Each structure stands twice: as structure tokens, then as C-alpha cells.
Short mmCIF file of C-alpha atoms and ligand atoms in Angstrom, two decimals:
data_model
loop_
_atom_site.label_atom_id
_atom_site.label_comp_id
_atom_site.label_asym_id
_atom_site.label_seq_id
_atom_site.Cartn_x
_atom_site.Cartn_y
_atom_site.Cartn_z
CA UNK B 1 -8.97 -6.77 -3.41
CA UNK B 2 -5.99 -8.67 -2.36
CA UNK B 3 -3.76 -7.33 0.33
CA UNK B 4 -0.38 -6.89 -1.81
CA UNK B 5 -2.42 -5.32 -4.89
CA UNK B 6 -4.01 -2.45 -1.98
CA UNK B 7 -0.54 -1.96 -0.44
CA UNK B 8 0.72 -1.42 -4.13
CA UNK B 9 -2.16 0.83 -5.10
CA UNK B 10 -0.96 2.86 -1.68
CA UNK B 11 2.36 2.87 -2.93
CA UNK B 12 2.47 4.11 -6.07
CA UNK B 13 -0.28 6.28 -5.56
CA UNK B 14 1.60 8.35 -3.15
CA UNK B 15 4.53 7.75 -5.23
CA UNK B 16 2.89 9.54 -7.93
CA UNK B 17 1.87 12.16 -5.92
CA UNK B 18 5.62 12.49 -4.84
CA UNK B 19 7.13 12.38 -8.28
CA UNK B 20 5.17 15.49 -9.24
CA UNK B 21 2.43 12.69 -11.18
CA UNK B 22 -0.85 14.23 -11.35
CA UNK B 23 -4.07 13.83 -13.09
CA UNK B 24 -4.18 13.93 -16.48
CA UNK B 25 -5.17 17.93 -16.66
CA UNK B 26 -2.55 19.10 -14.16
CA UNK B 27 0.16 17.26 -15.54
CA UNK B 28 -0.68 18.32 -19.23
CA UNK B 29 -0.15 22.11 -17.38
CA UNK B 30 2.81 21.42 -15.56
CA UNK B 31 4.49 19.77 -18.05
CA UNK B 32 4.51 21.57 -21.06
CA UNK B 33 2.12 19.70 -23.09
CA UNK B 34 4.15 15.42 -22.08
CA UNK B 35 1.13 14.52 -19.79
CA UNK B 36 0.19 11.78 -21.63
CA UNK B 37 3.38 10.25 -21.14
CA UNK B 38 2.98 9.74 -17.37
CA UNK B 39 0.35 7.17 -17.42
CA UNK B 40 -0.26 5.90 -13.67
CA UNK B 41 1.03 1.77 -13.90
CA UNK B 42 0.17 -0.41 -11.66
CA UNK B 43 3.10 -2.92 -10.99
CA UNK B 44 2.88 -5.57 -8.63
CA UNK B 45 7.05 -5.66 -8.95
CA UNK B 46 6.96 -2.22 -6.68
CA UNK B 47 9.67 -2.00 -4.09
CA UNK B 48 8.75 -1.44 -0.65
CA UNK B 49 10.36 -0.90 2.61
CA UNK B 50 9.97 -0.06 6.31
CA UNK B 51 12.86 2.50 6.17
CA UNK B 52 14.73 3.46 2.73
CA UNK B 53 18.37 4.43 3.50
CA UNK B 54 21.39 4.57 1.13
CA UNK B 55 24.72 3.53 2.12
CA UNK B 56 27.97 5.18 0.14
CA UNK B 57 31.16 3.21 -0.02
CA UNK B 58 33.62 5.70 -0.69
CA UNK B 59 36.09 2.65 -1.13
CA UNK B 60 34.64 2.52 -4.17
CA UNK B 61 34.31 6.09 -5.65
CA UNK B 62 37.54 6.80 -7.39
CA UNK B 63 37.36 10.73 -8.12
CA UNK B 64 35.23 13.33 -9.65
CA UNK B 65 34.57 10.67 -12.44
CA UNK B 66 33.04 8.42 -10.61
CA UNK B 67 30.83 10.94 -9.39
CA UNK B 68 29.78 12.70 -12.51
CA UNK B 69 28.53 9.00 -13.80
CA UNK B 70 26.53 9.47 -10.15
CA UNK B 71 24.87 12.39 -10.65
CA UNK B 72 24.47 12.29 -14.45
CA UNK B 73 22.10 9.78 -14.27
CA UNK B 74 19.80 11.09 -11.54
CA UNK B 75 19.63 14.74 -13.32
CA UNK B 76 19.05 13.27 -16.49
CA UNK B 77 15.82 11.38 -15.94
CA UNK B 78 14.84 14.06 -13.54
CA UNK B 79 14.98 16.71 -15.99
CA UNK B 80 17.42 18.77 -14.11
CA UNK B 81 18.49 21.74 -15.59
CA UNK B 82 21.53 23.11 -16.19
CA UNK B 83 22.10 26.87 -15.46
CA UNK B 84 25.68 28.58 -16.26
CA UNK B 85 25.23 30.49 -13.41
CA UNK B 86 25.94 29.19 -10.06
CA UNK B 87 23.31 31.25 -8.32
CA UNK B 88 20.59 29.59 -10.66
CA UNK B 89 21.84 26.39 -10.05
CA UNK B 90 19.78 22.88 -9.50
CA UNK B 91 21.06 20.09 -8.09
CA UNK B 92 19.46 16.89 -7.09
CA UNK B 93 23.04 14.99 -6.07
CA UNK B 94 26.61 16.70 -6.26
CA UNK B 95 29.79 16.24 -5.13
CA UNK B 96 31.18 17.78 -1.93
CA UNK B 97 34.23 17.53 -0.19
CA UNK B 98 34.92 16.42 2.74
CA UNK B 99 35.51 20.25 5.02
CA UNK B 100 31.64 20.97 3.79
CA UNK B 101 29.73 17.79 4.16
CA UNK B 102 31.17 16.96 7.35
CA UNK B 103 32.11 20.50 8.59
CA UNK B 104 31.98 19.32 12.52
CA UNK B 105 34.49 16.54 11.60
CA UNK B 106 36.69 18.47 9.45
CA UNK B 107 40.06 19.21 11.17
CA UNK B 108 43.89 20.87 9.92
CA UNK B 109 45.37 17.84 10.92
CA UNK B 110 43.77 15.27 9.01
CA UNK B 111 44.74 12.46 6.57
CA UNK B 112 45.68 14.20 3.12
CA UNK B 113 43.71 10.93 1.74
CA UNK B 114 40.09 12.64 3.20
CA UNK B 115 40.89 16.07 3.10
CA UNK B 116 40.92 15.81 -0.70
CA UNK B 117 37.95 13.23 -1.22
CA UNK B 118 34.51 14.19 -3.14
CA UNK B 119 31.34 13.02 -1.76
CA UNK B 120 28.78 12.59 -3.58
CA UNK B 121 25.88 14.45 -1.63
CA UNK B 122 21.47 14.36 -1.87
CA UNK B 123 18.83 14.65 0.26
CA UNK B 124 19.82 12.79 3.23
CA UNK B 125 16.07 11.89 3.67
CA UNK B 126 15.64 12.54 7.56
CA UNK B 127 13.86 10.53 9.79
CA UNK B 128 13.43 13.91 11.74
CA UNK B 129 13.16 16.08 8.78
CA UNK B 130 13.05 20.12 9.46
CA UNK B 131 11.83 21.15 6.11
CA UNK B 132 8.35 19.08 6.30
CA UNK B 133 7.80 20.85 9.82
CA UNK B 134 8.68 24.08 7.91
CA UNK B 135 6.67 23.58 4.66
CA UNK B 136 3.33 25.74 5.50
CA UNK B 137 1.15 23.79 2.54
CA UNK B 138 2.43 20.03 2.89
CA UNK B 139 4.27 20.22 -0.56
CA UNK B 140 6.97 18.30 1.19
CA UNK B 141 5.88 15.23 3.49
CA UNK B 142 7.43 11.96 4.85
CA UNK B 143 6.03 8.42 3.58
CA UNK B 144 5.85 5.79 5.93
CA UNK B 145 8.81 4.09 4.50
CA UNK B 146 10.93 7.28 5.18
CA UNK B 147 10.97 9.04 1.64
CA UNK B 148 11.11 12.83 1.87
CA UNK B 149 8.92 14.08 -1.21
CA UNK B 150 7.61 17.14 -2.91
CA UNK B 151 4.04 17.90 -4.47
CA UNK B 152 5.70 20.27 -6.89
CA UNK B 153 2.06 21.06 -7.36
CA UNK B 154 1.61 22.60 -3.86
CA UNK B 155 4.69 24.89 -3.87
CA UNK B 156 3.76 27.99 -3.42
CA UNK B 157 8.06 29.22 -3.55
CA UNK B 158 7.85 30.21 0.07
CA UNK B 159 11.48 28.93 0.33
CA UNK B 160 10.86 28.13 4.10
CA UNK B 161 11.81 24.11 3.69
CA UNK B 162 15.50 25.45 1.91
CA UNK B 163 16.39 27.66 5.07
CA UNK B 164 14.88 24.76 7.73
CA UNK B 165 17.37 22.45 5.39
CA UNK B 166 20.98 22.32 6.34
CA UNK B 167 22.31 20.43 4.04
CA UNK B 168 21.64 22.82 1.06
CA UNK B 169 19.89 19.43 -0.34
CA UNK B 170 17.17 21.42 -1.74
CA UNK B 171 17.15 24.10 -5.09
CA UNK B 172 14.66 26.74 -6.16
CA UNK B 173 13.99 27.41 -9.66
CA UNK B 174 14.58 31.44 -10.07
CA UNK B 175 13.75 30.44 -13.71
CA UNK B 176 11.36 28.52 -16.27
CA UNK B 177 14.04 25.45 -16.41
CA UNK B 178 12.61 24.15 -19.24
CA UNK B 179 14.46 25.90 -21.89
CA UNK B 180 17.96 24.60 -20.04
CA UNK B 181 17.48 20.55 -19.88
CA UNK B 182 19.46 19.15 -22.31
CA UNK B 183 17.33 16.42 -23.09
CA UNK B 184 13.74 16.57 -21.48
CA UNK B 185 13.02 12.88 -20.47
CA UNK B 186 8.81 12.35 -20.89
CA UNK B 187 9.13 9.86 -18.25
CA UNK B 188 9.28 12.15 -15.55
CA UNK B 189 7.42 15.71 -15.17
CA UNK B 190 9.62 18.87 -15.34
CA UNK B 191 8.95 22.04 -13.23
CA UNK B 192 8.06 25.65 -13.82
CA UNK B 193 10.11 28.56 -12.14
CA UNK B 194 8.76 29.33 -8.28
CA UNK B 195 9.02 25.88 -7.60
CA UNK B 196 11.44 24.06 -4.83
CA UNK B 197 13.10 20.36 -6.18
CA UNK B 198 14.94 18.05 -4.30
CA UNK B 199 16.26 13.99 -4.62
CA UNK B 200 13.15 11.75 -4.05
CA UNK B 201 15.20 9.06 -3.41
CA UNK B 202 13.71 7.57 -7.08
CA UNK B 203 10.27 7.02 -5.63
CA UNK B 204 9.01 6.75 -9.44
CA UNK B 205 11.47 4.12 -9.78
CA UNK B 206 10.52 2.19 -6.80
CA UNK B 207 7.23 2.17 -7.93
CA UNK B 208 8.11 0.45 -10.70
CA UNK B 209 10.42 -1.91 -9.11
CA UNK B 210 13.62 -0.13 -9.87
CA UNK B 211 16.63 0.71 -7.71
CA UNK B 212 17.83 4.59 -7.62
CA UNK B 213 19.45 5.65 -10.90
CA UNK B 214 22.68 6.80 -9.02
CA UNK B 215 22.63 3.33 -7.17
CA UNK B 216 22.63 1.57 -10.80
CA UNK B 217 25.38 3.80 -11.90
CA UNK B 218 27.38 3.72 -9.29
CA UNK B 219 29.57 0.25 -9.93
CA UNK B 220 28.48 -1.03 -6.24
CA UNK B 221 29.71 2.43 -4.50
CA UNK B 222 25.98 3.47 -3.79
CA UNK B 223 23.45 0.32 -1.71
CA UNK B 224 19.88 0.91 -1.17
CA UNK B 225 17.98 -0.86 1.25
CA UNK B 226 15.67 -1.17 3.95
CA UNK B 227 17.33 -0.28 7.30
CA UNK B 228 14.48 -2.40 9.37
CA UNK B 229 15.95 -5.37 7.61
CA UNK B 230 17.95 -7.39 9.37
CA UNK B 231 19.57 -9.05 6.30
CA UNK B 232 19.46 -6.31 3.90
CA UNK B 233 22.55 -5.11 2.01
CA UNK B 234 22.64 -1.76 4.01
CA UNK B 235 22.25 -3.35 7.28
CA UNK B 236 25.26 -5.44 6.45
CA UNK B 237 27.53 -3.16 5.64
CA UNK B 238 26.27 -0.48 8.69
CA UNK B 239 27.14 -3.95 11.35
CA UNK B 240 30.94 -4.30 9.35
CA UNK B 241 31.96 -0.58 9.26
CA UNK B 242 32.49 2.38 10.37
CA UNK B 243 30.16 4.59 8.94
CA UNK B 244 29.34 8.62 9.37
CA UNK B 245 25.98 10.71 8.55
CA UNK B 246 26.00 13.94 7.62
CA UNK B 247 25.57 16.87 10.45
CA UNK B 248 24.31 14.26 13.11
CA UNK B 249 24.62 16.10 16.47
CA UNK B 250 21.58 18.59 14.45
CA UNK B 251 19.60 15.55 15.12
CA UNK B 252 17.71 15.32 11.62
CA UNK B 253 18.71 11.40 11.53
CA UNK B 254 19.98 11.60 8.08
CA UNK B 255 19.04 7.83 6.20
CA UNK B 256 22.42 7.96 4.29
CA UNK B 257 24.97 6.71 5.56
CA UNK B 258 29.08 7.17 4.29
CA UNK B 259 31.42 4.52 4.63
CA UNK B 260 35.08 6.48 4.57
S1 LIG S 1 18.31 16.64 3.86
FE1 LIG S 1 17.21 18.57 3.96
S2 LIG S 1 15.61 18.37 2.42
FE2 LIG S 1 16.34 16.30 2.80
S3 LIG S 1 14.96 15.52 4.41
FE3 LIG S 1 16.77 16.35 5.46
S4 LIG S 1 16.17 18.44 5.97
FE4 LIG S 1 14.72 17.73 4.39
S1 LIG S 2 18.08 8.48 -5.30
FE1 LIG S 2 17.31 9.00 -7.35
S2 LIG S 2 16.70 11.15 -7.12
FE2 LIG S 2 18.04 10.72 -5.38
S3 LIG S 2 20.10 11.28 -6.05
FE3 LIG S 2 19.84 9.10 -6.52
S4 LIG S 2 19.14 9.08 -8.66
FE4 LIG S 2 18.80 11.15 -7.88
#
């Protein structure tokens, strides 16, 4: 077998595993009957990387607009529901401002300008990430190329990864969430209620040699890259600007970066 079709195979396999994908039996149980949907494709076009991080230009987000395109797309092919009530509530990206993403930085004497931005906030992906120490089954787990996933199929709804989290990047389904997606895309498996979700930086997309959904929608705000690349995108604009990570002094290593 040649070398690039065995490091696919590796990716997408895991991949899978990550995106929920399962064999044929288990996914016809998790998913409400769409199994057949998620056949496993093997794609030579997969995108791989040492270390997947995502740079945010804020420069470039333009209000609570810009964001809702953001986050739109990621919870609609994730099959994210929506819940009325905030206590119920999923959330795979949102939008924060500035006095609770960056709490430590937050001050009453700063620029008007920052004070009032909206970030759009995820899983921050963590090159030293709490929750996988925390998880007692290996649900969640690191990839080599830095991708914080979830087996939704190991969950047992411990909860232990949400309180090692602080960046509230991860949501527990109190409830079946099947009966609240608007539209249930058959591209991607939904959940049941026990179960713990999270941003998987696209992994399913990857595999298929696709860039993040919010990255495509974001009109150039959102980059995606590998960070051991000297001449990738994200490297570039980390060397040209100033750029701040979320809660760094907790020293998680968050792998998104915000350009302000
Ligand atoms: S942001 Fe939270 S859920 Fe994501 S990797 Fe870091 S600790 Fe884990
Ligand atoms: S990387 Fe993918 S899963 Fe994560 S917030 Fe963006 S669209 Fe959603």
C-alpha cells in the first residue's frame, strides 16, 4: 500500500471515529435510522497537518452579522439544536464579547472600540487540553495533528471534561435534540440526550479535503492552517500581528489565535 493512501486511511479513520462515524449498526442506532448516509470515503484530497490552528481577524468581522453567518454554518451541518431555553442550550461556536473571552485582559479603562466587540468563540483546541486528562473513558482525545475530538459513542454524560473546560467550549444535551434541529443534515450524525458535543474543528471536512465551514463563511475573517508551517497562511499572519489566545496564563495553549 502506498505511503500517502496508509496516512489517508489513518486519517480519516480516526476522523470518523471523531465525527461520531461508526459502523454501519451503531450509526443506524445513534442516528435515528440516516446510517446509511455516512458511508466511510476514502479521499486521497484529505487535508493534513502537523498542528491545526485557526487564526480570527477581527479586522474583518463587522458585528453580530458577521458572526451569525459564522456560526450558522457550523451548527447547521452539525445538526446543532436549537433550545429556547438558555439552560438547554448547544453551542458549537458563539459570539462573546470581549470582558468574557478575555476576562484577564478586560479593564474599565479600555478603548470603547473593544469593549463593545463580539468574538466569535469554539473550542480553542488545546495543545495541553484539561478535558482529555479529565474524560475517564477516552470519549474525548487529541490527534496527532492537534484536533480535540469526541467519540459521542463513549460518553457516558459524566460531565467531568465541561468542568476541566474553561472556556465553556463544551455543551451537554439535557435533552433528545433531535426533535429541535431545524433541518437534520444526513451528512453528519446527530446525538441523543446524555451526550457531551463540542467544535471538532471540521475533522469530517478535512477528511474530505474541505476547510472549516465557519472558515468558508467567514469572508477571509477566519484562516486555518498548519502552525508547523513555515509558509502557511496562519503562520503569516501570527509573524505580522499582534495576536491574543484565550485564558493563556491557564496554560491550555489554546490553537486559536485573535487578531484585535
Ligand atoms: S477549549 Fe475546552 S474543550 Fe476545547 S480543547 Fe480546550 S479545554 Fe478542551
Ligand atoms: S471548525 Fe467546524 S466545527 Fe468548529 S466552529 Fe468552525 S465550523 Fe464549527
Amino acid at each position: 500500500m502506498k505511503s500517502s493512501r496508509r496516512n489517508f486511511l489513518k486519517i480519516a479513520g480516526v476522523s470518523a471515529i471523531g465525527a461520531g462515524m461508526k459502523p454501519a449498526a451503531d450509526l443506524l442506532a445513534a442516528s435515528g435510522g440516516q446510517a446509511e448516509t455516512y458511508q466511510h470515503v476514502e479521499n486521497e484530497e484529505a487535508l493534513s497537518a502537523k498542528q491545526w490552528a485557526m487564526v480570527v481577524d477581527m479586522r474583518k468581522i463587522h458585528g453580530a452579522e458577521d458572526i451569525e453567518k459564522i456560526t450558522s454554518a457550523c451548527h447547521r451541518i452539525h445538526n446543532v439544536p436549537e433550545f429556547q431555553s438558555k439552560n438547554h442550550e448547544i453551542k458549537w461556536i458563539w459570539p462573546e464579547e470581549f470582558k468574557h473571552a478575555f476576562p484577564s485582559k478586560s479593564h474599565e479603562f479600555m478603548s470603547e472600540r473593544i469593549a463593545h466587540m463580539i468574538f466569535p468563540v469554539l473550542c480553542n483546541h488545546c495543545e495541553n487540553p484539561p478535558c482529555v486528562r479529565a474524560c475517564p473513558t477516552k470519549a474525548t482525545f487529541k490527534r496527532n495533528d492537534g484536533i480535540v475530538l469526541m467519540d459521542f459513542h463513549r460518553c457516558i454524560g459524566c460531565r467531568f471534561c465541561m468542568a476541566a473546560c474553561p472556556y465553556g467550549s463544551r455543551s451537554f444535551n439535557f435533552r433528545d435534540p433531535r426533535p429541535f434541529i431545524a433541518e437534520t443534515d444526513v451528512g453528519f450524525p446527530t446525538r441523543m440526550k446524555g451526550v457531551v458535543e463540542k467544535c471538532n474543528f471540521c475533522a469530517e471536512r478535512l477528511a474530505v479535503g474541505k476547510m472549516p465551514a465557519c472558515v468558508e463563511a467567514s469572508d477571509g475573517a477566519l484562516v486555518f492552517g498548519d502552525l508547523r508551517d513555515p509558509d502557511s497562511e496562519v503562520r503569516e499572519l501570527l509573524a505580522e500581528n499582534h495576536v491574543i489566545r484565550r485564558k493563556e496564563t491557564l496554560g491550555t495553549k489554546p490553537q486559536v489565535y485573535y487578531i484585535i
